[in-house]
Every structure is written in C-alpha cells, then in structure tokens.
Coordinates of C-alpha atoms in Angstrom, one line a residue:
X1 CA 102.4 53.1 174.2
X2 CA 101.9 51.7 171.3
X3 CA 98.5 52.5 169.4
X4 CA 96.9 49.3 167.6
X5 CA 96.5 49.4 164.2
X6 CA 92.7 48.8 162.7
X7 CA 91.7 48.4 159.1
X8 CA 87.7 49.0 158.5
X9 CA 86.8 48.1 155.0
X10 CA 83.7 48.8 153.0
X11 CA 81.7 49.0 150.1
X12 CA 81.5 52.7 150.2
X13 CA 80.2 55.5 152.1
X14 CA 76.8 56.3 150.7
X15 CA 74.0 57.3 152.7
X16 CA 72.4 54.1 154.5
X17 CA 72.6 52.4 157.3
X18 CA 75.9 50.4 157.5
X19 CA 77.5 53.0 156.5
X20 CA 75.9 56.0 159.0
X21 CA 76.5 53.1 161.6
X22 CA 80.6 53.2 160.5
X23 CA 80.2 56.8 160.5
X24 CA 79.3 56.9 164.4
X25 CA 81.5 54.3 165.5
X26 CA 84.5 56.3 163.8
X27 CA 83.6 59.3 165.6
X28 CA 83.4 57.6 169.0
X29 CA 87.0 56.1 168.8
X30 CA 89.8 56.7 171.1
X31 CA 92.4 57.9 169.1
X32 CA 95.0 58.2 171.2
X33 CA 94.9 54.6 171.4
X34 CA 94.2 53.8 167.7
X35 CA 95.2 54.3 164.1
X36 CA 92.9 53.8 161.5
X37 CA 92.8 52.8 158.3
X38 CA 89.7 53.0 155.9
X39 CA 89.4 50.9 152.6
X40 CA 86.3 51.9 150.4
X41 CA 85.5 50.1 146.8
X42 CA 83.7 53.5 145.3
X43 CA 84.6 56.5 146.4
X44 CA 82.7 60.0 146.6
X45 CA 80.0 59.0 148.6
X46 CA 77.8 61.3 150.5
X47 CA 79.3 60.3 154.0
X48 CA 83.2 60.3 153.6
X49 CA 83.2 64.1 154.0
X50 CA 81.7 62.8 157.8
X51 CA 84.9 60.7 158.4
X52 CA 86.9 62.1 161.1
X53 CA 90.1 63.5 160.0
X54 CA 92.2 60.9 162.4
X55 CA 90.8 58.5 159.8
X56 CA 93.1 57.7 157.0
X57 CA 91.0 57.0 153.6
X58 CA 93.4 54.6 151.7
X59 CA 94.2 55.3 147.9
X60 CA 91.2 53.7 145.5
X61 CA 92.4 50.2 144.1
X62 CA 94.1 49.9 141.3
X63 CA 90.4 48.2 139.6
X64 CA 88.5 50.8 141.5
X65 CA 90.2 53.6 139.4
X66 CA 90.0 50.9 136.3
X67 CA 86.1 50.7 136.4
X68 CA 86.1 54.4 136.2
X69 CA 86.7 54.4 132.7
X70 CA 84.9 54.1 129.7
X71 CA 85.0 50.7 127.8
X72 CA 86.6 52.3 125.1
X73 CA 89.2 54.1 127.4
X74 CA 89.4 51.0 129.6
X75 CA 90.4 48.8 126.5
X76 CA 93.4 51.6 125.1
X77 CA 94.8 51.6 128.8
X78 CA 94.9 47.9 128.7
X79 CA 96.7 48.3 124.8
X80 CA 98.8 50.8 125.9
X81 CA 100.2 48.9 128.9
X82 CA 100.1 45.3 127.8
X83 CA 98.1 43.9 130.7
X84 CA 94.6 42.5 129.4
X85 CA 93.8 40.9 132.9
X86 CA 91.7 43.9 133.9
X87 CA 89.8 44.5 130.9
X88 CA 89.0 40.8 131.1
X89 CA 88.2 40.4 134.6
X90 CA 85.7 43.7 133.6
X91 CA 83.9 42.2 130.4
X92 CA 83.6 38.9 132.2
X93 CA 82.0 40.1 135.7
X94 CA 79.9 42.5 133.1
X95 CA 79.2 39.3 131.0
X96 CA 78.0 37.4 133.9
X97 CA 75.8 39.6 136.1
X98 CA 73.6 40.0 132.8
X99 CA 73.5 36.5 132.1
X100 CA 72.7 35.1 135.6
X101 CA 71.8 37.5 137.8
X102 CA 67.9 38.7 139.0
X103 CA 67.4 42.6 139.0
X104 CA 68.6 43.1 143.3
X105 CA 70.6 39.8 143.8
X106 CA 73.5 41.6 145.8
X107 CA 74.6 38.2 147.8
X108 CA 74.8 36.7 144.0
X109 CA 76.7 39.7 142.7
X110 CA 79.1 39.8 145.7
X111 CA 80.4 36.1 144.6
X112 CA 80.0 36.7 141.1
X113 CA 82.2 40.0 141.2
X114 CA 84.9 37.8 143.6
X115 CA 85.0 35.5 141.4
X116 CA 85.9 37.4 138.3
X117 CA 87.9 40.2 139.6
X118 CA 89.6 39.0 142.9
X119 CA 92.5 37.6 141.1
X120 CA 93.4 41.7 140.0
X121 CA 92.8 42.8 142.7
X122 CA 96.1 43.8 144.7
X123 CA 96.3 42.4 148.7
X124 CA 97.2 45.5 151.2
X125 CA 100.3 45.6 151.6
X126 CA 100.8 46.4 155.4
X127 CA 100.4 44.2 158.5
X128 CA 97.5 45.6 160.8
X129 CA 96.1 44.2 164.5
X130 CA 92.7 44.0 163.5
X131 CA 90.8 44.3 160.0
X132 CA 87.3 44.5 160.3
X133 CA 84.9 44.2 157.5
X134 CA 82.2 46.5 158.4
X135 CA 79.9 44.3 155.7
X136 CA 79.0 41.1 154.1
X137 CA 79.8 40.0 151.2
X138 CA 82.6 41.5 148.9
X139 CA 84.5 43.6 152.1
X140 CA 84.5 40.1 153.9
X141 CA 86.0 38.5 151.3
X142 CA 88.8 41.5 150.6
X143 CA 89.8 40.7 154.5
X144 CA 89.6 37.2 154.5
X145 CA 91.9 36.8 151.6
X146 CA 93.9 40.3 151.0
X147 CA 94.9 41.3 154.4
X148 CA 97.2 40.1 156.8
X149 CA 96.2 40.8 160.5
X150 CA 95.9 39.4 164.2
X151 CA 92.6 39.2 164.0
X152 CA 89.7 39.6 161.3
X153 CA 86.0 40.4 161.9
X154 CA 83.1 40.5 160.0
X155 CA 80.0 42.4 160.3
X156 CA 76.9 41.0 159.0
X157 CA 74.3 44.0 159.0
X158 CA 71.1 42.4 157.2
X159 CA 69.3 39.0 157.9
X160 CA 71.8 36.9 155.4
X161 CA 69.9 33.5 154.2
X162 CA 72.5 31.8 151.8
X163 CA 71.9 28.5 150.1
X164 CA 73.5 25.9 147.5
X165 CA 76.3 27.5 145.6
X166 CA 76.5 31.1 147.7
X167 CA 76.7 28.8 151.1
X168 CA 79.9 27.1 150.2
X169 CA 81.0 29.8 148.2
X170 CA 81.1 32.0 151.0
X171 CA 81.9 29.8 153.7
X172 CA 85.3 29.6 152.3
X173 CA 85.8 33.1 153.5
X174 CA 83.7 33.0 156.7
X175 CA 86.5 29.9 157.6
X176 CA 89.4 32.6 157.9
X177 CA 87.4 35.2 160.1
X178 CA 87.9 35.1 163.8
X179 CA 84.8 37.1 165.0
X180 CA 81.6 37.6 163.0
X181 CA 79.6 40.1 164.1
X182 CA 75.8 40.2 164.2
X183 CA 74.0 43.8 164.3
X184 CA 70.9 42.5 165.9
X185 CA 69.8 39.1 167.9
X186 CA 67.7 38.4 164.9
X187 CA 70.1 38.8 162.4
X188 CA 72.2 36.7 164.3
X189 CA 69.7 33.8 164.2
X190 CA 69.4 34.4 160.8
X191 CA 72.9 34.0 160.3
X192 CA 73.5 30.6 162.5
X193 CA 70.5 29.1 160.6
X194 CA 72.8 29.1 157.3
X195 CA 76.0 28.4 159.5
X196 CA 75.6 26.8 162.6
X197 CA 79.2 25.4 162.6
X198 CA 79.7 29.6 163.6
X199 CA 77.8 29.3 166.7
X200 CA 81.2 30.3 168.7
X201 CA 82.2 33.0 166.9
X202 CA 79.2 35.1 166.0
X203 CA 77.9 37.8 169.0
X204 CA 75.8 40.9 168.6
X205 CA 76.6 44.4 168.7
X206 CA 73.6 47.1 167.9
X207 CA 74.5 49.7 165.2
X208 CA 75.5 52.1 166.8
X209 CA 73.4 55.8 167.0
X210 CA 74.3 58.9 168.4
X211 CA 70.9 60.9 169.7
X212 CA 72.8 63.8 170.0
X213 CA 74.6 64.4 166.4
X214 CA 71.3 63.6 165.1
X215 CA 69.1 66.4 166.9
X216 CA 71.6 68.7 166.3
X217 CA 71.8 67.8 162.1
X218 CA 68.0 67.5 162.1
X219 CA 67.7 71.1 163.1
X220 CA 68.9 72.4 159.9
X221 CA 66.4 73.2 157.4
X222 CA 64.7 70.9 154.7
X223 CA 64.4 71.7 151.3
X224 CA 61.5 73.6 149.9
X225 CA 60.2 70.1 148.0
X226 CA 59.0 69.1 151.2
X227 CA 56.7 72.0 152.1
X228 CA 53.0 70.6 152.5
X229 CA 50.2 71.4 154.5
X230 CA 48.8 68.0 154.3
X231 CA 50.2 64.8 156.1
X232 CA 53.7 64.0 155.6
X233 CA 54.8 60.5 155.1
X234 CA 58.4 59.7 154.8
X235 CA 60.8 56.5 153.9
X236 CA 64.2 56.3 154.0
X237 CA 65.8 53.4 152.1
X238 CA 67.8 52.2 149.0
X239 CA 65.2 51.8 145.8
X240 CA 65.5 47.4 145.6
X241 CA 63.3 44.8 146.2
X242 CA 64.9 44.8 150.4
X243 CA 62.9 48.1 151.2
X244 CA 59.6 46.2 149.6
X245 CA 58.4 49.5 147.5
X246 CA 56.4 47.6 145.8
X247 CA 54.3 47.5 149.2
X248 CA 54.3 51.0 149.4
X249 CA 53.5 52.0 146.0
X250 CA 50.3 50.0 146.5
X251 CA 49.8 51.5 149.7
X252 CA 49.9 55.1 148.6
X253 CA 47.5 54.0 145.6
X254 CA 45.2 53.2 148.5
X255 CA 45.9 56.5 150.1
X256 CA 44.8 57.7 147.6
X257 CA 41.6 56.3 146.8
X258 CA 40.5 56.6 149.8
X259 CA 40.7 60.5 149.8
X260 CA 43.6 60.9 152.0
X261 CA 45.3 64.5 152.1
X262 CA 48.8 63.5 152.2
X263 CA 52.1 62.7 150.3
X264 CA 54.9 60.1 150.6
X265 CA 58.3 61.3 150.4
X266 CA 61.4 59.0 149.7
X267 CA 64.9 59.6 150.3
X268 CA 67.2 56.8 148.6
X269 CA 68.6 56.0 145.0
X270 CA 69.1 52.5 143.6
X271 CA 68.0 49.4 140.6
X272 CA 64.3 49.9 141.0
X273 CA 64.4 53.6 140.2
X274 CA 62.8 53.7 137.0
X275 CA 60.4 50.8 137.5
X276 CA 58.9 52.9 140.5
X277 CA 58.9 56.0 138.1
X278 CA 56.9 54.0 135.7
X279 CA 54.6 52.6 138.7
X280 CA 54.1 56.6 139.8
X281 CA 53.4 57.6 136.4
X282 CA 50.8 54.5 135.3
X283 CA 49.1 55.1 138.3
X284 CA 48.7 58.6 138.5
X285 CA 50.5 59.3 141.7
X286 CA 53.1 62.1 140.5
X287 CA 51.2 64.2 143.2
X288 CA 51.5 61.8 146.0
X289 CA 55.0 59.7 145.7
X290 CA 58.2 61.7 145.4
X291 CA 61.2 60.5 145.0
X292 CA 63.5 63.2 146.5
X293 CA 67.1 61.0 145.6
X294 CA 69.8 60.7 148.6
X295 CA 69.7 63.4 151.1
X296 CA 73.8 64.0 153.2
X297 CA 71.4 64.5 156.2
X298 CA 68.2 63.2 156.2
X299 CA 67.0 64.6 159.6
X300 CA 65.4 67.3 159.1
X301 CA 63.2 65.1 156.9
X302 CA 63.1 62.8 159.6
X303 CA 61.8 66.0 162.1
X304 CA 59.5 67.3 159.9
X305 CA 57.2 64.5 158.5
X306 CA 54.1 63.3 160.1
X307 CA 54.6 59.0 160.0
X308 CA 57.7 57.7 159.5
X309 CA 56.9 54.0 157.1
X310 CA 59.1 51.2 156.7
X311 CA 58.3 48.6 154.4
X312 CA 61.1 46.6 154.4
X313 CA 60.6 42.6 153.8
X314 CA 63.8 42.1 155.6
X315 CA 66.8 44.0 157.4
X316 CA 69.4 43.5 160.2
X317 CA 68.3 46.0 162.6
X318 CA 66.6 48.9 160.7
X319 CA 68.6 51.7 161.5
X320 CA 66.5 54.3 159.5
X321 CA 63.2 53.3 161.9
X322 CA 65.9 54.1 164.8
X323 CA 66.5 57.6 163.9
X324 CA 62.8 58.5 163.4
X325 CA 62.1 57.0 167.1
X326 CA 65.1 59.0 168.4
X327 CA 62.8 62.2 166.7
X328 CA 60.0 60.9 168.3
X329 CA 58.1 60.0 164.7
X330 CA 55.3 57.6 164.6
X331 CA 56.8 54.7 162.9
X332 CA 54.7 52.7 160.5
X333 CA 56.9 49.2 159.6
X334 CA 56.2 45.3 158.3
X335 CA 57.2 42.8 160.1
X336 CA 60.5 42.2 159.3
X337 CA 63.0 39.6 160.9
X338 CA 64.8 42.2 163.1
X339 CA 61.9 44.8 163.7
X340 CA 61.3 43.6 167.3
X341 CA 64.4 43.9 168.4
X342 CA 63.6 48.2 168.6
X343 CA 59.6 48.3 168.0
X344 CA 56.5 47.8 170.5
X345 CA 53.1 47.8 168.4
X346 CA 51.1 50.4 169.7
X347 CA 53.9 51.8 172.3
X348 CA 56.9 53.7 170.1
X349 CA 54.6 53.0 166.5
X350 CA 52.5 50.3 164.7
X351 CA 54.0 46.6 163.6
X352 CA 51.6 45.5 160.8
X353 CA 51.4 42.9 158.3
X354 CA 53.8 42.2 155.2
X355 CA 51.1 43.9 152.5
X356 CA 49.6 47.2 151.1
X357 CA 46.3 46.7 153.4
X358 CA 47.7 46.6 156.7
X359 CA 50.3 49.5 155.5
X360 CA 48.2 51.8 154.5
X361 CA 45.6 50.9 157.4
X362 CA 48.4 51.4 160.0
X363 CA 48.8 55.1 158.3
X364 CA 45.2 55.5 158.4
X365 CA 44.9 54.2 161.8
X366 CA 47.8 57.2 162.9
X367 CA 45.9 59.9 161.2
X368 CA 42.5 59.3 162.2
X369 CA 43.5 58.6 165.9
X370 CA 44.5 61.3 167.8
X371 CA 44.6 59.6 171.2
X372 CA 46.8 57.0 169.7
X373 CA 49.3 59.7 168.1
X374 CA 49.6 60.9 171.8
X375 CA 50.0 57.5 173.2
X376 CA 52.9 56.6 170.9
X377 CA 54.4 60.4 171.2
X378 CA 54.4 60.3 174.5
X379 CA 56.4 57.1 174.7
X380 CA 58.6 58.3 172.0
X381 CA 60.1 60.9 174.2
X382 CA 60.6 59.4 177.2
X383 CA 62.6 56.1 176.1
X384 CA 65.8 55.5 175.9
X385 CA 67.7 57.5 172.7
X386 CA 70.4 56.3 170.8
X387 CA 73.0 53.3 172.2
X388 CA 76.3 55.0 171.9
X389 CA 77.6 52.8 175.1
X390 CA 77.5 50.1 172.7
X391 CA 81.0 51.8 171.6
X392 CA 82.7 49.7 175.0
X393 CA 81.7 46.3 173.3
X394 CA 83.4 47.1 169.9
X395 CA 86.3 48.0 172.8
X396 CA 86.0 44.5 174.4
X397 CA 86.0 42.6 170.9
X398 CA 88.8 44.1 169.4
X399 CA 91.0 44.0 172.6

C-alpha cells in the first residue's frame, strides 16, 4: 500500500502554541500509512529536537540560509555570484517593515515579506497529496503558490481580523486552498467575518494536547530561579502586544501596592522585550516580574506555580491556559475571543475583564479565598484532560 505523502509547513519550531500543537499532532501519526515532510522558515528552534524521527525536516531555503548572513557578507556573496535579486529582495523587505510597519504588526509583515521576497524564493520541487500550512500568513502563502499538491489546507490558529489592503492581499492565496482550518469555533467566526465567501470550506479542529506527555515532562525539575516561598504567578506567552503585557505589568504594580507576597514569572521572548524591561525597572518591580526567556518544557513551571494568568487581548484557542488546566492550575485569563471555548468562570478558573483591575482582583480573589481555590481544584481534576481523539478528524480531512 502505498503511503500518502504530506507536507506540513511552518514558520518555525519555537516554543508556543502552534507549534507544541504540530509537535503533538506529529507524534500521533500513523506512519505506516504516511510520509512526512516538514518545511520550517528559521531553523534551531526549541521544538525540532521534539520532531519525531519518521519526520523528514527539509533543507533551509536557499533565503533562509541568505538572511543568516551579515549585510556585509550577504552583499560579497551576492558580488561574488552575480545574482543581486537576494540582496535586493533583503534591503527592500528591511526598507519597508521600518518604514510602514507598527512595533507587533505580524499580519502586515507576513504580506510585506511576500511581497518582497516571494519572487526568490524557490517552489518545492516534489509533488505531495496533501500540503498543509500549519499557520496563517507567510506558510499559507508558501503552499498556495510554491507547492504542487492534491489538496492544500490551511490552519488559522489566532482570531484573524484582516481589512483593506491585507483582505485582498491575502484572499488571493486563501482562493487556492481547499480546506481552511479553524482551531477553535471562535476563531472560526472570526475568520468568516473577514471571509464569508469561505463559509464551505472552513471547519474546526481543537489543537491538539496530549495530557499524558505533559505530566510526564512536567515532572522534571524547574530551575532554581523559581524557588519562592510566596505565591507563584506564572504566564506563558510571546512578549507582543497579543499576550496584553501591558495588562499585566499594571496588574503586578497593583500586586504590589497592595502588599501582596508574591512574584510573576514569564516564560516567552519577543519585540516588546526591552519596553517591559524598562516598565520593570521605572516601576520598581525587578523583585516581582521576571522574565525567565523560553523554557524547551515549560511544565514543570506550569506544576509548580500557584495561579496560572493569561492576559491575552486575543488568541485562537489559548493553548498555554490548556496545559495549566490539564495540571490542574487556577487559571486567571481576560476575556478573549476564544477563551470560552475551554473556561467556566468560577468552575476550572476566573474569566475577568480586559484591564489591570479585574486582573489583579481575580489573583487577589484566588489567594484570599480558600474555598474557592478548592472549588476550582476540585473541578480541575476531575474533567476531561487533553483532546488527543481530535487526531481522527485531522484523519477524516486529509483522507
């Protein structure tokens, strides 16, 4: 029997939640009745050394390996070979994402880097089944216009508004994709709002978590940074304007003031890194906010903090709140699009309002509450974990 040939593409395999989601699905396959290909635009990232071996990680693009250069080494390579379209296409995406881009504008940045760089970037050369972009943005349009393939997919993993000059840009791209995938009913919604003409092709499958993998990785042990007898807060998220630090920064300042014995770990790297540095620093809360960079496994974090907070403005499931239910944490989130899709306020945590107040009320609310803490413990562990039967719909939509 012949095994059908798939083609997952990504941005890369850092440590959120896309990407722990690819993770899982890749270990669930059945590969005795696929082969797999895996396409990543950076390469290094925490998770690839999670990838399991019946995966095959394709070569870095020709641009990929390009951008790892120096400007100066970048523009003798381009002498020395007599092709100037790279260093071009670089100086020119450069050019632009400095000139009309806002600090965190990924969905701009996606078209903006297509736009500029797509025409050196090489198609694939082999013919696959199906090619599934596990992402929005710049893996949708790599499969949409450099693969050939039976069938394409798209996942969209965050609640995607798009207007003016991003809706038709990317609707050109969304045009050739046979199946878009939503990763929550929300985000789904979400999606259909900017596209409705989609209506037929879009259906929802969860992220997909394993409770079992992650009890077992969070039983390792944590670092010595995140010894403390007082309460331990944790968040798990990329540092941009999506995770709404700002929120939390006030919220700890609050914390503070109000005499709380506690401090609020983060594990995540990204644009807004020195901005919350400087917030930490102005406002005197080096002994209370730490940022403790990406973490491979984050679970043991996850096990051994006291409240679990999200402040996320918006996301397409919230995968991170997920783990920390599956460890039975009090979860602390905003209400985000997608955050009822997984949360009951007061049952498995507390769903409060988009600002510091009702953040850092909802913390105080856990601490001071022991009955509540219970409550919300007690539901914890005895609701479903994890969705890893979600593995037979990926089954049924690629069949």
């Amino acid at each position: 029997m012949r095994k059908k040939s798939l083609l997952f593409v990504i941005d890369s395999l850092d440590c959120a939640g896309a990407e722990k989601s690819l993770v899982t699905l890749l270990s669930l396959l059945d590969y005795t009745k696929y082969s797999v290909d895996l396409m990543l635009f950076a390469h290094g990232t925490l998770l690839e050394a999670l990838v399991p071996k019946e995966v095959n990680i394709l070569r870095p693009l020709k641009y990929t390996k390009f951008t790892e250069l120096s400007l100066n080494k970048a523009l003798l390579h381009s002498i020395r070979h007599f092709n100037y379209k790279m260093i071009y296409s670089r100086i020119k995406y450069s050019y632009k994402i400095r000139t009309e881009v806002y600090k965190d504008e990924n969905i701009q940045r996606a078209r903006l880097f297509w736009e500029n760089v797509s025409s050196v970037i090489e198609e694939n050369p082999k013919e696959y089944d199906i090619a599934i972009s596990y992402a929005q943005g710049i893996p949708t349009f790599y499969v949409a216009e450099k693969v050939i393939a039976k069938k394409k997919i798209s996942w969209v993993n965050v609640s995607y508004r798009l207007e003016g000059k991003e809706r038709g840009f990317q609707k050109n791209y969304y045009d050739q994709i046979d199946k878009i995938v939503a990763v929550s009913d929300s985000t789904k919604d979400v999606f259909l709002e900017t596209y409705p003409i989609y209506t037929d092709k879009v259906e929802v499958i969860y992220d997909i978590t394993n409770p079992e993998l992650i009890v077992k990785m969070a039983n390792l042990e944590t670092d010595n940074e995140f010894q403390f007898e007082g309460i331990k807060i944790l968040t798990i998220g990329r540092l941009n304007f999506q995770k709404g630090y700002d929120i939390a920064l006030e919220a700890c300042k609050k914390l503070k003031e109000r005499g709380i014995n506690f401090r609020w770990y983060v594990l995540g790297k990204g644009p807004l890194e020195e901005e919350i540095k400087q917030y930490i620093n102005k406002n005197n809360l080096t002994d209370y906010f730490f940022l403790l960079g990406v973490k491979a496994n984050p679970y043991p974090y996850i096990k051994n903090c006291d409240i679990y907070v999200q402040t996320s403005k918006f996301e397409g499931f919230g995968l991170a709140i997920a783990e920390a239910r599956m460890l039975n944490k009090p979860v602390v989130t905003t209400k985000f699009d997608a955050v009822f899709n997984q949360m009951i306020h007061e049952k498995n945590g507390l769903v409060v309002d988009m600002n510091s107040d009702a953040v850092c009320k909802g913390i105080i609310k856990f601490i001071n509450d022991q009955k509540l803490r219970e409550k919300v413990r007690h539901y914890l562990e005895n609701e479903k974990k994890g969705n890893v039967e979600e593995i037979e719909r990926f089954y049924q939509l690629i069949e």
